[in-house]
PDB file of N, CA and C in Angstrom:
ATOM      1  N   UNK A   1     -34.301  31.673  65.514  1.00  0.00           N
ATOM      2  CA  UNK A   1     -34.515  30.275  65.163  1.00  0.00           C
ATOM      3  C   UNK A   1     -33.074  29.310  65.744  1.00  0.00           C
ATOM      4  N   UNK A   2     -33.439  28.509  66.025  1.00  0.00           N
ATOM      5  CA  UNK A   2     -32.134  27.386  66.728  1.00  0.00           C
ATOM      6  C   UNK A   2     -31.863  26.789  65.521  1.00  0.00           C
ATOM      7  N   UNK A   3     -30.533  26.625  65.169  1.00  0.00           N
ATOM      8  CA  UNK A   3     -30.083  25.600  64.171  1.00  0.00           C
ATOM      9  C   UNK A   3     -29.940  24.289  64.928  1.00  0.00           C
ATOM     10  N   UNK A   4     -29.919  23.346  64.100  1.00  0.00           N
ATOM     11  CA  UNK A   4     -29.808  21.887  64.669  1.00  0.00           C
ATOM     12  C   UNK A   4     -28.683  21.654  64.321  1.00  0.00           C
ATOM     13  N   UNK A   5     -27.977  20.971  65.125  1.00  0.00           N
ATOM     14  CA  UNK A   5     -26.764  20.295  65.349  1.00  0.00           C
ATOM     15  C   UNK A   5     -26.811  18.839  64.995  1.00  0.00           C
ATOM     16  N   UNK A   6     -26.044  17.850  64.137  1.00  0.00           N
ATOM     17  CA  UNK A   6     -25.843  16.952  63.681  1.00  0.00           C
ATOM     18  C   UNK A   6     -26.126  16.595  62.635  1.00  0.00           C
ATOM     19  N   UNK A   7     -27.345  15.821  61.775  1.00  0.00           N
ATOM     20  CA  UNK A   7     -27.220  15.393  60.857  1.00  0.00           C
ATOM     21  C   UNK A   7     -27.985  16.068  59.903  1.00  0.00           C
ATOM     22  N   UNK A   8     -27.842  16.459  58.557  1.00  0.00           N
ATOM     23  CA  UNK A   8     -28.180  17.570  57.912  1.00  0.00           C
ATOM     24  C   UNK A   8     -29.813  17.110  57.629  1.00  0.00           C
ATOM     25  N   UNK A   9     -30.590  18.330  57.231  1.00  0.00           N
ATOM     26  CA  UNK A   9     -31.956  18.229  57.167  1.00  0.00           C
ATOM     27  C   UNK A   9     -32.183  17.922  55.850  1.00  0.00           C
ATOM     28  N   UNK A  10     -33.604  17.610  55.128  1.00  0.00           N
ATOM     29  CA  UNK A  10     -33.892  17.080  53.773  1.00  0.00           C
ATOM     30  C   UNK A  10     -33.019  17.947  52.836  1.00  0.00           C
ATOM     31  N   UNK A  11     -33.619  19.086  52.830  1.00  0.00           N
ATOM     32  CA  UNK A  11     -32.659  20.032  52.206  1.00  0.00           C
ATOM     33  C   UNK A  11     -30.994  19.759  51.522  1.00  0.00           C
ATOM     34  N   UNK A  12     -30.519  19.735  52.835  1.00  0.00           N
ATOM     35  CA  UNK A  12     -29.055  19.524  52.697  1.00  0.00           C
ATOM     36  C   UNK A  12     -28.956  18.088  52.228  1.00  0.00           C
ATOM     37  N   UNK A  13     -29.583  17.071  52.416  1.00  0.00           N
ATOM     38  CA  UNK A  13     -29.666  15.611  51.813  1.00  0.00           C
ATOM     39  C   UNK A  13     -29.563  16.003  50.365  1.00  0.00           C
ATOM     40  N   UNK A  14     -30.761  16.478  49.970  1.00  0.00           N
ATOM     41  CA  UNK A  14     -30.883  16.652  48.433  1.00  0.00           C
ATOM     42  C   UNK A  14     -29.858  17.507  47.896  1.00  0.00           C
ATOM     43  N   UNK A  15     -29.355  18.322  48.369  1.00  0.00           N
ATOM     44  CA  UNK A  15     -28.441  19.195  47.749  1.00  0.00           C
ATOM     45  C   UNK A  15     -27.076  18.338  47.644  1.00  0.00           C
ATOM     46  N   UNK A  16     -26.631  17.586  48.952  1.00  0.00           N
ATOM     47  CA  UNK A  16     -25.385  16.758  48.612  1.00  0.00           C
ATOM     48  C   UNK A  16     -25.591  15.715  47.662  1.00  0.00           C
ATOM     49  N   UNK A  17     -26.815  15.212  47.671  1.00  0.00           N
ATOM     50  CA  UNK A  17     -27.252  13.962  46.465  1.00  0.00           C
ATOM     51  C   UNK A  17     -27.142  14.742  44.945  1.00  0.00           C
ATOM     52  N   UNK A  18     -27.358  15.836  44.884  1.00  0.00           N
ATOM     53  CA  UNK A  18     -27.391  16.446  43.413  1.00  0.00           C
ATOM     54  C   UNK A  18     -26.230  16.762  43.280  1.00  0.00           C
ATOM     55  N   UNK A  19     -24.953  17.348  44.130  1.00  0.00           N
ATOM     56  CA  UNK A  19     -24.017  17.307  43.822  1.00  0.00           C
ATOM     57  C   UNK A  19     -23.148  15.786  43.458  1.00  0.00           C
ATOM     58  N   UNK A  20     -23.059  15.016  44.112  1.00  0.00           N
ATOM     59  CA  UNK A  20     -22.546  13.709  43.886  1.00  0.00           C
ATOM     60  C   UNK A  20     -23.258  13.192  42.340  1.00  0.00           C
ATOM     61  N   UNK A  21     -24.389  12.877  42.199  1.00  0.00           N
ATOM     62  CA  UNK A  21     -25.264  12.734  41.097  1.00  0.00           C
ATOM     63  C   UNK A  21     -24.227  13.507  40.044  1.00  0.00           C
ATOM     64  N   UNK A  22     -23.959  15.014  40.024  1.00  0.00           N
ATOM     65  CA  UNK A  22     -23.758  15.629  39.039  1.00  0.00           C
ATOM     66  C   UNK A  22     -22.108  15.298  38.731  1.00  0.00           C
ATOM     67  N   UNK A  23     -21.472  15.088  39.729  1.00  0.00           N
ATOM     68  CA  UNK A  23     -20.154  15.140  39.613  1.00  0.00           C
ATOM     69  C   UNK A  23     -19.815  13.689  38.959  1.00  0.00           C
ATOM     70  N   UNK A  24     -20.853  12.421  39.383  1.00  0.00           N
ATOM     71  CA  UNK A  24     -20.495  11.388  38.740  1.00  0.00           C
ATOM     72  C   UNK A  24     -20.978  11.377  37.172  1.00  0.00           C
ATOM     73  N   UNK A  25     -22.061  12.097  37.212  1.00  0.00           N
ATOM     74  CA  UNK A  25     -22.361  12.271  35.476  1.00  0.00           C
ATOM     75  C   UNK A  25     -20.989  13.011  34.738  1.00  0.00           C
ATOM     76  N   UNK A  26     -20.820  14.131  35.219  1.00  0.00           N
ATOM     77  CA  UNK A  26     -19.180  14.541  34.686  1.00  0.00           C
ATOM     78  C   UNK A  26     -18.485  13.961  34.468  1.00  0.00           C
ATOM     79  N   UNK A  27     -17.916  12.882  35.627  1.00  0.00           N
ATOM     80  CA  UNK A  27     -16.674  12.320  35.203  1.00  0.00           C
ATOM     81  C   UNK A  27     -17.209  11.079  34.317  1.00  0.00           C
ATOM     82  N   UNK A  28     -18.377  10.379  34.266  1.00  0.00           N
ATOM     83  CA  UNK A  28     -18.932   9.461  33.502  1.00  0.00           C
ATOM     84  C   UNK A  28     -18.828   9.804  31.765  1.00  0.00           C
ATOM     85  N   UNK A  29     -19.062  10.974  31.832  1.00  0.00           N
ATOM     86  CA  UNK A  29     -18.991  11.615  30.289  1.00  0.00           C
ATOM     87  C   UNK A  29     -17.748  11.794  29.838  1.00  0.00           C
ATOM     88  N   UNK A  30     -16.884  12.191  30.790  1.00  0.00           N
ATOM     89  CA  UNK A  30     -15.269  12.565  30.297  1.00  0.00           C
ATOM     90  C   UNK A  30     -14.825  11.023  30.032  1.00  0.00           C
ATOM     91  N   UNK A  31     -15.054   9.877  30.982  1.00  0.00           N
ATOM     92  CA  UNK A  31     -14.373   8.841  30.779  1.00  0.00           C
ATOM     93  C   UNK A  31     -14.910   8.084  29.128  1.00  0.00           C
ATOM     94  N   UNK A  32     -16.254   8.485  28.818  1.00  0.00           N
ATOM     95  CA  UNK A  32     -16.590   8.210  27.713  1.00  0.00           C
ATOM     96  C   UNK A  32     -15.709   8.865  26.500  1.00  0.00           C
ATOM     97  N   UNK A  33     -15.830  10.138  26.535  1.00  0.00           N
ATOM     98  CA  UNK A  33     -15.490  10.740  25.587  1.00  0.00           C
ATOM     99  C   UNK A  33     -13.845  10.352  25.435  1.00  0.00           C
ATOM    100  N   UNK A  34     -13.316  10.245  26.413  1.00  0.00           N
ATOM    101  CA  UNK A  34     -11.748   9.748  26.551  1.00  0.00           C
ATOM    102  C   UNK A  34     -11.494   8.388  25.660  1.00  0.00           C
ATOM    103  N   UNK A  35     -12.540   7.434  25.885  1.00  0.00           N
ATOM    104  CA  UNK A  35     -12.355   6.296  25.351  1.00  0.00           C
ATOM    105  C   UNK A  35     -13.060   6.637  23.900  1.00  0.00           C
ATOM    106  N   UNK A  36     -13.772   7.179  23.288  1.00  0.00           N
ATOM    107  CA  UNK A  36     -14.155   7.466  22.182  1.00  0.00           C
ATOM    108  C   UNK A  36     -12.800   8.198  21.477  1.00  0.00           C
ATOM    109  N   UNK A  37     -12.158   8.790  22.187  1.00  0.00           N
ATOM    110  CA  UNK A  37     -11.039   9.402  21.404  1.00  0.00           C
ATOM    111  C   UNK A  37      -9.936   8.255  21.255  1.00  0.00           C
ATOM    112  N   UNK A  38      -9.577   7.953  22.293  1.00  0.00           N
ATOM    113  CA  UNK A  38      -8.703   6.721  21.990  1.00  0.00           C
ATOM    114  C   UNK A  38      -9.101   5.608  20.975  1.00  0.00           C
ATOM    115  N   UNK A  39     -10.346   5.438  21.181  1.00  0.00           N
ATOM    116  CA  UNK A  39     -10.782   4.206  19.866  1.00  0.00           C
ATOM    117  C   UNK A  39     -10.667   5.135  18.437  1.00  0.00           C
ATOM    118  N   UNK A  40     -10.906   6.179  18.462  1.00  0.00           N
ATOM    119  CA  UNK A  40     -10.572   7.028  17.218  1.00  0.00           C
ATOM    120  C   UNK A  40      -9.225   7.149  16.514  1.00  0.00           C
ATOM    121  N   UNK A  41      -8.474   7.115  17.745  1.00  0.00           N
ATOM    122  CA  UNK A  41      -6.919   6.993  17.420  1.00  0.00           C
ATOM    123  C   UNK A  41      -6.274   5.881  17.157  1.00  0.00           C
ATOM    124  N   UNK A  42      -6.913   4.810  17.905  1.00  0.00           N
ATOM    125  CA  UNK A  42      -6.488   3.379  17.346  1.00  0.00           C
ATOM    126  C   UNK A  42      -6.956   2.853  15.916  1.00  0.00           C
ATOM    127  N   UNK A  43      -7.976   3.681  15.714  1.00  0.00           N
ATOM    128  CA  UNK A  43      -8.474   3.021  14.355  1.00  0.00           C
ATOM    129  C   UNK A  43      -7.796   3.733  12.939  1.00  0.00           C
ATOM    130  N   UNK A  44      -7.350   5.208  13.737  1.00  0.00           N
ATOM    131  CA  UNK A  44      -6.646   5.975  12.485  1.00  0.00           C
ATOM    132  C   UNK A  44      -5.067   5.156  12.287  1.00  0.00           C
ATOM    133  N   UNK A  45      -4.720   5.074  13.347  1.00  0.00           N
ATOM    134  CA  UNK A  45      -3.017   4.222  13.247  1.00  0.00           C
ATOM    135  C   UNK A  45      -3.362   3.006  12.393  1.00  0.00           C
ATOM    136  N   UNK A  46      -4.590   1.961  12.696  1.00  0.00           N
ATOM    137  CA  UNK A  46      -4.809   0.970  11.877  1.00  0.00           C
ATOM    138  C   UNK A  46      -5.123   1.294  10.418  1.00  0.00           C
ATOM    139  N   UNK A  47      -5.746   2.335  10.493  1.00  0.00           N
ATOM    140  CA  UNK A  47      -5.597   2.812   8.678  1.00  0.00           C
ATOM    141  C   UNK A  47      -4.525   2.853   8.156  1.00  0.00           C
ATOM    142  N   UNK A  48      -3.871   3.770   8.899  1.00  0.00           N
ATOM    143  CA  UNK A  48      -2.434   4.553   8.487  1.00  0.00           C
ATOM    144  C   UNK A  48      -1.440   2.893   8.006  1.00  0.00           C
ATOM    145  N   UNK A  49      -1.412   2.094   9.368  1.00  0.00           N
ATOM    146  CA  UNK A  49      -0.661   0.901   8.573  1.00  0.00           C
ATOM    147  C   UNK A  49      -1.082  -0.032   7.685  1.00  0.00           C
ATOM    148  N   UNK A  50      -2.595   0.024   7.364  1.00  0.00           N
ATOM    149  CA  UNK A  50      -3.147  -0.930   6.446  1.00  0.00           C
ATOM    150  C   UNK A  50      -2.970  -0.169   4.865  1.00  0.00           C
ATOM    151  N   UNK A  51      -2.778   1.344   4.957  1.00  0.00           N
ATOM    152  CA  UNK A  51      -2.186   1.951   3.823  1.00  0.00           C
ATOM    153  C   UNK A  51      -1.005   1.514   3.473  1.00  0.00           C
ATOM    154  N   UNK A  52      -0.391   1.553   4.517  1.00  0.00           N
ATOM    155  CA  UNK A  52       1.236   1.509   4.303  1.00  0.00           C
ATOM    156  C   UNK A  52       1.696  -0.261   3.674  1.00  0.00           C
ATOM    157  N   UNK A  53       0.912  -1.055   4.338  1.00  0.00           N
ATOM    158  CA  UNK A  53       1.004  -2.288   3.567  1.00  0.00           C
ATOM    159  C   UNK A  53       0.191  -2.570   1.974  1.00  0.00           C
ATOM    160  N   UNK A  54      -0.958  -1.554   2.012  1.00  0.00           N
ATOM    161  CA  UNK A  54      -1.384  -1.332   0.750  1.00  0.00           C
ATOM    162  C   UNK A  54       0.095  -0.925  -0.617  1.00  0.00           C
ATOM    163  N   UNK A  55       0.340   0.103  -0.081  1.00  0.00           N
ATOM    164  CA  UNK A  55       1.695   0.759  -0.494  1.00  0.00           C
ATOM    165  C   UNK A  55       2.680  -0.119  -1.130  1.00  0.00           C
ATOM    166  N   UNK A  56       3.243  -0.661   0.209  1.00  0.00           N
ATOM    167  CA  UNK A  56       4.184  -1.605  -0.027  1.00  0.00           C
ATOM    168  C   UNK A  56       3.858  -2.702  -0.908  1.00  0.00           C
ATOM    169  N   UNK A  57       2.915  -3.201  -1.025  1.00  0.00           N
ATOM    170  CA  UNK A  57       2.432  -4.405  -2.077  1.00  0.00           C
ATOM    171  C   UNK A  57       2.303  -3.777  -3.311  1.00  0.00           C
ATOM    172  N   UNK A  58       2.020  -2.820  -3.499  1.00  0.00           N
ATOM    173  CA  UNK A  58       1.804  -2.112  -4.557  1.00  0.00           C
ATOM    174  C   UNK A  58       3.242  -1.986  -5.464  1.00  0.00           C
ATOM    175  N   UNK A  59       4.075  -1.601  -4.396  1.00  0.00           N
ATOM    176  CA  UNK A  59       5.423  -1.082  -4.851  1.00  0.00           C
ATOM    177  C   UNK A  59       6.280  -2.413  -5.250  1.00  0.00           C
ATOM    178  N   UNK A  60       6.129  -3.426  -4.609  1.00  0.00           N
ATOM    179  CA  UNK A  60       6.416  -5.103  -5.052  1.00  0.00           C
ATOM    180  C   UNK A  60       5.938  -5.484  -6.325  1.00  0.00           C
ATOM    181  N   UNK A  61       4.501  -5.135  -6.244  1.00  0.00           N
ATOM    182  CA  UNK A  61       3.960  -5.953  -7.710  1.00  0.00           C
ATOM    183  C   UNK A  61       4.523  -4.698  -8.826  1.00  0.00           C
ATOM    184  N   UNK A  62       5.012  -3.561  -8.865  1.00  0.00           N
ATOM    185  CA  UNK A  62       5.426  -2.644  -9.683  1.00  0.00           C
ATOM    186  C   UNK A  62       6.621  -3.251 -10.233  1.00  0.00           C
ATOM    187  N   UNK A  63       7.539  -3.744  -9.253  1.00  0.00           N
ATOM    188  CA  UNK A  63       8.712  -4.116  -9.557  1.00  0.00           C
ATOM    189  C   UNK A  63       8.857  -5.755 -10.238  1.00  0.00           C
ATOM    190  N   UNK A  64       7.950  -5.999  -9.553  1.00  0.00           N
ATOM    191  CA  UNK A  64       8.029  -7.784 -10.630  1.00  0.00           C
ATOM    192  C   UNK A  64       7.178  -7.373 -11.667  1.00  0.00           C
ATOM    193  N   UNK A  65       6.317  -6.308 -11.902  1.00  0.00           N
ATOM    194  CA  UNK A  65       5.990  -6.208 -13.375  1.00  0.00           C
ATOM    195  C   UNK A  65       6.987  -5.780 -14.242  1.00  0.00           C
ATOM    196  N   UNK A  66       7.953  -4.990 -13.601  1.00  0.00           N
ATOM    197  CA  UNK A  66       9.132  -4.568 -14.044  1.00  0.00           C
ATOM    198  C   UNK A  66       9.822  -5.066 -14.580  1.00  0.00           C
ATOM    199  N   UNK A  67      10.390  -6.093 -13.726  1.00  0.00           N
ATOM    200  CA  UNK A  67      11.157  -7.119 -14.272  1.00  0.00           C
ATOM    201  C   UNK A  67      10.733  -8.555 -15.311  1.00  0.00           C
ATOM    202  N   UNK A  68       9.402  -8.304 -14.904  1.00  0.00           N
ATOM    203  CA  UNK A  68       8.967  -9.098 -16.038  1.00  0.00           C
ATOM    204  C   UNK A  68       8.673  -8.734 -17.549  1.00  0.00           C
ATOM    205  N   UNK A  69       8.969  -7.435 -17.574  1.00  0.00           N
ATOM    206  CA  UNK A  69       8.290  -6.921 -19.006  1.00  0.00           C
ATOM    207  C   UNK A  69      10.194  -6.473 -19.541  1.00  0.00           C
ATOM    208  N   UNK A  70      10.980  -6.706 -18.612  1.00  0.00           N
ATOM    209  CA  UNK A  70      12.570  -6.431 -19.261  1.00  0.00           C
ATOM    210  C   UNK A  70      12.807  -7.476 -20.201  1.00  0.00           C
ATOM    211  N   UNK A  71      12.795  -8.736 -20.083  1.00  0.00           N
ATOM    212  CA  UNK A  71      12.993  -9.641 -21.165  1.00  0.00           C
ATOM    213  C   UNK A  71      12.161  -9.742 -22.248  1.00  0.00           C
ATOM    214  N   UNK A  72      10.862  -9.300 -22.062  1.00  0.00           N
ATOM    215  CA  UNK A  72      10.106  -9.154 -23.654  1.00  0.00           C
ATOM    216  C   UNK A  72      10.643  -8.069 -24.246  1.00  0.00           C
ATOM    217  N   UNK A  73      11.421  -6.700 -23.482  1.00  0.00           N
ATOM    218  CA  UNK A  73      12.053  -5.849 -24.452  1.00  0.00           C
ATOM    219  C   UNK A  73      13.030  -6.412 -25.235  1.00  0.00           C
ATOM    220  N   UNK A  74      14.002  -7.229 -24.749  1.00  0.00           N
ATOM    221  CA  UNK A  74      15.033  -7.784 -25.530  1.00  0.00           C
ATOM    222  C   UNK A  74      14.651  -8.866 -26.743  1.00  0.00           C
ATOM    223  N   UNK A  75      13.238  -9.470 -26.255  1.00  0.00           N
ATOM    224  CA  UNK A  75      12.871 -10.618 -27.321  1.00  0.00           C
ATOM    225  C   UNK A  75      13.009 -10.058 -28.922  1.00  0.00           C
ATOM    226  N   UNK A  76      12.480  -8.707 -29.280  1.00  0.00           N
ATOM    227  CA  UNK A  76      12.093  -8.558 -30.625  1.00  0.00           C
ATOM    228  C   UNK A  76      13.636  -8.721 -31.349  1.00  0.00           C
ATOM    229  N   UNK A  77      14.635  -8.994 -31.033  1.00  0.00           N
ATOM    230  CA  UNK A  77      15.803  -9.317 -31.856  1.00  0.00           C
ATOM    231  C   UNK A  77      15.906 -10.680 -31.968  1.00  0.00           C
ATOM    232  N   UNK A  78      15.289 -11.627 -31.465  1.00  0.00           N
ATOM    233  CA  UNK A  78      15.398 -12.813 -31.988  1.00  0.00           C
ATOM    234  C   UNK A  78      14.758 -13.072 -33.374  1.00  0.00           C
ATOM    235  N   UNK A  79      13.483 -12.679 -33.494  1.00  0.00           N
ATOM    236  CA  UNK A  79      12.723 -12.613 -34.747  1.00  0.00           C
ATOM    237  C   UNK A  79      13.280 -11.824 -35.642  1.00  0.00           C
ATOM    238  N   UNK A  80      14.057 -10.860 -35.716  1.00  0.00           N
ATOM    239  CA  UNK A  80      14.482 -10.185 -36.599  1.00  0.00           C
ATOM    240  C   UNK A  80      15.946 -10.826 -37.064  1.00  0.00           C
ATOM    241  N   UNK A  81      16.487 -11.517 -36.144  1.00  0.00           N
ATOM    242  CA  UNK A  81      17.687 -12.375 -36.740  1.00  0.00           C
ATOM    243  C   UNK A  81      17.108 -13.488 -37.549  1.00  0.00           C
ATOM    244  N   UNK A  82      16.298 -13.938 -37.116  1.00  0.00           N
ATOM    245  CA  UNK A  82      15.469 -15.217 -38.123  1.00  0.00           C
ATOM    246  C   UNK A  82      14.914 -14.765 -39.479  1.00  0.00           C
ATOM    247  N   UNK A  83      14.488 -13.581 -39.478  1.00  0.00           N
ATOM    248  CA  UNK A  83      14.268 -12.859 -40.856  1.00  0.00           C
ATOM    249  C   UNK A  83      15.393 -12.170 -41.671  1.00  0.00           C
ATOM    250  N   UNK A  84      16.451 -12.291 -41.040  1.00  0.00           N
ATOM    251  CA  UNK A  84      17.650 -11.536 -41.586  1.00  0.00           C
ATOM    252  C   UNK A  84      18.378 -12.984 -42.278  1.00  0.00           C
ATOM    253  N   UNK A  85      18.371 -13.982 -41.343  1.00  0.00           N
ATOM    254  CA  UNK A  85      19.007 -15.086 -42.028  1.00  0.00           C
ATOM    255  C   UNK A  85      18.131 -15.855 -43.102  1.00  0.00           C
ATOM    256  N   UNK A  86      16.805 -15.861 -43.118  1.00  0.00           N
ATOM    257  CA  UNK A  86      15.957 -16.277 -43.806  1.00  0.00           C
ATOM    258  C   UNK A  86      16.196 -15.842 -45.320  1.00  0.00           C
ATOM    259  N   UNK A  87      16.383 -14.326 -45.293  1.00  0.00           N
ATOM    260  CA  UNK A  87      16.501 -13.325 -46.520  1.00  0.00           C
ATOM    261  C   UNK A  87      17.552 -13.701 -46.962  1.00  0.00           C
ATOM    262  N   UNK A  88      19.071 -13.932 -46.198  1.00  0.00           N
ATOM    263  CA  UNK A  88      20.119 -14.312 -46.714  1.00  0.00           C
ATOM    264  C   UNK A  88      20.203 -15.672 -47.125  1.00  0.00           C
ATOM    265  N   UNK A  89      19.319 -16.892 -47.012  1.00  0.00           N
ATOM    266  CA  UNK A  89      19.449 -17.992 -47.258  1.00  0.00           C
ATOM    267  C   UNK A  89      18.645 -17.796 -48.947  1.00  0.00           C
ATOM    268  N   UNK A  90      17.665 -16.780 -48.871  1.00  0.00           N
ATOM    269  CA  UNK A  90      16.989 -16.758 -49.994  1.00  0.00           C
ATOM    270  C   UNK A  90      17.826 -15.925 -51.144  1.00  0.00           C
ATOM    271  N   UNK A  91      18.789 -15.358 -50.834  1.00  0.00           N
ATOM    272  CA  UNK A  91      19.846 -14.511 -51.404  1.00  0.00           C
ATOM    273  C   UNK A  91      20.563 -15.536 -52.399  1.00  0.00           C
ATOM    274  N   UNK A  92      21.243 -16.709 -51.481  1.00  0.00           N
ATOM    275  CA  UNK A  92      22.074 -17.470 -51.635  1.00  0.00           C
ATOM    276  C   UNK A  92      21.649 -18.705 -52.694  1.00  0.00           C
ATOM    277  N   UNK A  93      20.584 -19.056 -52.240  1.00  0.00           N
ATOM    278  CA  UNK A  93      19.726 -20.046 -53.077  1.00  0.00           C
ATOM    279  C   UNK A  93      19.245 -19.232 -54.487  1.00  0.00           C
ATOM    280  N   UNK A  94      18.967 -18.198 -54.845  1.00  0.00           N
ATOM    281  CA  UNK A  94      18.827 -17.151 -56.001  1.00  0.00           C
ATOM    282  C   UNK A  94      20.334 -17.061 -56.811  1.00  0.00           C
ATOM    283  N   UNK A  95      21.292 -17.276 -56.102  1.00  0.00           N
ATOM    284  CA  UNK A  95      22.468 -16.907 -56.683  1.00  0.00           C
ATOM    285  C   UNK A  95      22.992 -15.603 -56.766  1.00  0.00           C
ATOM    286  N   UNK A  96      22.530 -14.587 -55.826  1.00  0.00           N
ATOM    287  CA  UNK A  96      22.774 -13.528 -55.583  1.00  0.00           C
ATOM    288  C   UNK A  96      23.734 -13.246 -54.656  1.00  0.00           C
ATOM    289  N   UNK A  97      24.210 -14.275 -53.785  1.00  0.00           N
ATOM    290  CA  UNK A  97      25.197 -14.375 -52.938  1.00  0.00           C
ATOM    291  C   UNK A  97      26.134 -15.603 -53.153  1.00  0.00           C
ATOM    292  N   UNK A  98      27.602 -15.357 -52.909  1.00  0.00           N
ATOM    293  CA  UNK A  98      28.136 -16.538 -53.139  1.00  0.00           C
ATOM    294  C   UNK A  98      28.408 -17.298 -51.454  1.00  0.00           C
ATOM    295  N   UNK A  99      29.035 -18.122 -51.458  1.00  0.00           N
ATOM    296  CA  UNK A  99      29.401 -19.095 -50.264  1.00  0.00           C
ATOM    297  C   UNK A  99      30.006 -17.831 -49.354  1.00  0.00           C
ATOM    298  N   UNK A 100      30.817 -17.288 -49.612  1.00  0.00           N
ATOM    299  CA  UNK A 100      31.873 -16.278 -48.705  1.00  0.00           C
ATOM    300  C   UNK A 100      30.786 -15.603 -48.310  1.00  0.00           C
ATOM    301  N   UNK A 101      30.522 -14.607 -49.232  1.00  0.00           N
ATOM    302  CA  UNK A 101      29.232 -13.433 -48.978  1.00  0.00           C
ATOM    303  C   UNK A 101      28.247 -14.083 -47.846  1.00  0.00           C
ATOM    304  N   UNK A 102      27.957 -15.221 -48.244  1.00  0.00           N
ATOM    305  CA  UNK A 102      26.644 -15.889 -47.159  1.00  0.00           C
ATOM    306  C   UNK A 102      27.352 -15.861 -45.665  1.00  0.00           C
ATOM    307  N   UNK A 103      28.287 -16.605 -46.177  1.00  0.00           N
ATOM    308  CA  UNK A 103      29.204 -16.897 -44.346  1.00  0.00           C
ATOM    309  C   UNK A 103      29.328 -15.550 -43.615  1.00  0.00           C
ATOM    310  N   UNK A 104      29.938 -14.482 -44.194  1.00  0.00           N
ATOM    311  CA  UNK A 104      30.231 -13.163 -43.772  1.00  0.00           C
ATOM    312  C   UNK A 104      29.169 -12.650 -43.357  1.00  0.00           C
ATOM    313  N   UNK A 105      27.959 -12.628 -43.948  1.00  0.00           N
ATOM    314  CA  UNK A 105      26.901 -11.879 -43.846  1.00  0.00           C
ATOM    315  C   UNK A 105      26.019 -12.759 -42.487  1.00  0.00           C
ATOM    316  N   UNK A 106      25.906 -14.047 -42.502  1.00  0.00           N
ATOM    317  CA  UNK A 106      25.509 -14.871 -41.708  1.00  0.00           C
ATOM    318  C   UNK A 106      26.488 -14.365 -40.231  1.00  0.00           C
ATOM    319  N   UNK A 107      27.761 -14.482 -40.195  1.00  0.00           N
ATOM    320  CA  UNK A 107      28.473 -13.992 -38.918  1.00  0.00           C
ATOM    321  C   UNK A 107      28.006 -12.735 -38.219  1.00  0.00           C
ATOM    322  N   UNK A 108      27.820 -11.722 -39.443  1.00  0.00           N
ATOM    323  CA  UNK A 108      27.674 -10.312 -38.906  1.00  0.00           C
ATOM    324  C   UNK A 108      26.268 -10.264 -38.356  1.00  0.00           C
ATOM    325  N   UNK A 109      25.290 -11.237 -38.808  1.00  0.00           N
ATOM    326  CA  UNK A 109      23.559 -11.371 -38.196  1.00  0.00           C
ATOM    327  C   UNK A 109      24.063 -11.895 -36.736  1.00  0.00           C
ATOM    328  N   UNK A 110      24.669 -13.015 -36.571  1.00  0.00           N
ATOM    329  CA  UNK A 110      24.488 -13.428 -35.535  1.00  0.00           C
ATOM    330  C   UNK A 110      25.444 -12.606 -34.239  1.00  0.00           C
ATOM    331  N   UNK A 111      26.569 -12.317 -34.862  1.00  0.00           N
ATOM    332  CA  UNK A 111      27.730 -11.613 -34.015  1.00  0.00           C
ATOM    333  C   UNK A 111      26.520 -10.190 -33.393  1.00  0.00           C
ATOM    334  N   UNK A 112      25.733  -9.586 -33.686  1.00  0.00           N
ATOM    335  CA  UNK A 112      25.253  -8.667 -33.350  1.00  0.00           C
ATOM    336  C   UNK A 112      24.261  -8.755 -32.409  1.00  0.00           C
TER     337      UNK A 112
END
């Protein structure tokens, strides 16, 4: 049997086409997987960044709440002084304290 020289026959053309198509499919699939992996990594990075912003905002809110509650903790001494001064005034009005005792006790309450 003599061998043809020149262009490939039908079987050779079909084989070459199959190899080219298979290679193109493999390359296309790999490109799609790579794009999907990059997209997933970008989404994960965005989620981490968003979580960091949420954590930072929560820390700022906690600091603001701590600052807002600090003066509230010192406030109870005000009404306590008023109650003490009112009690001293009543004791003086009832004659149980002298003017000197009232003045000394008033200075002690206001000085503390």
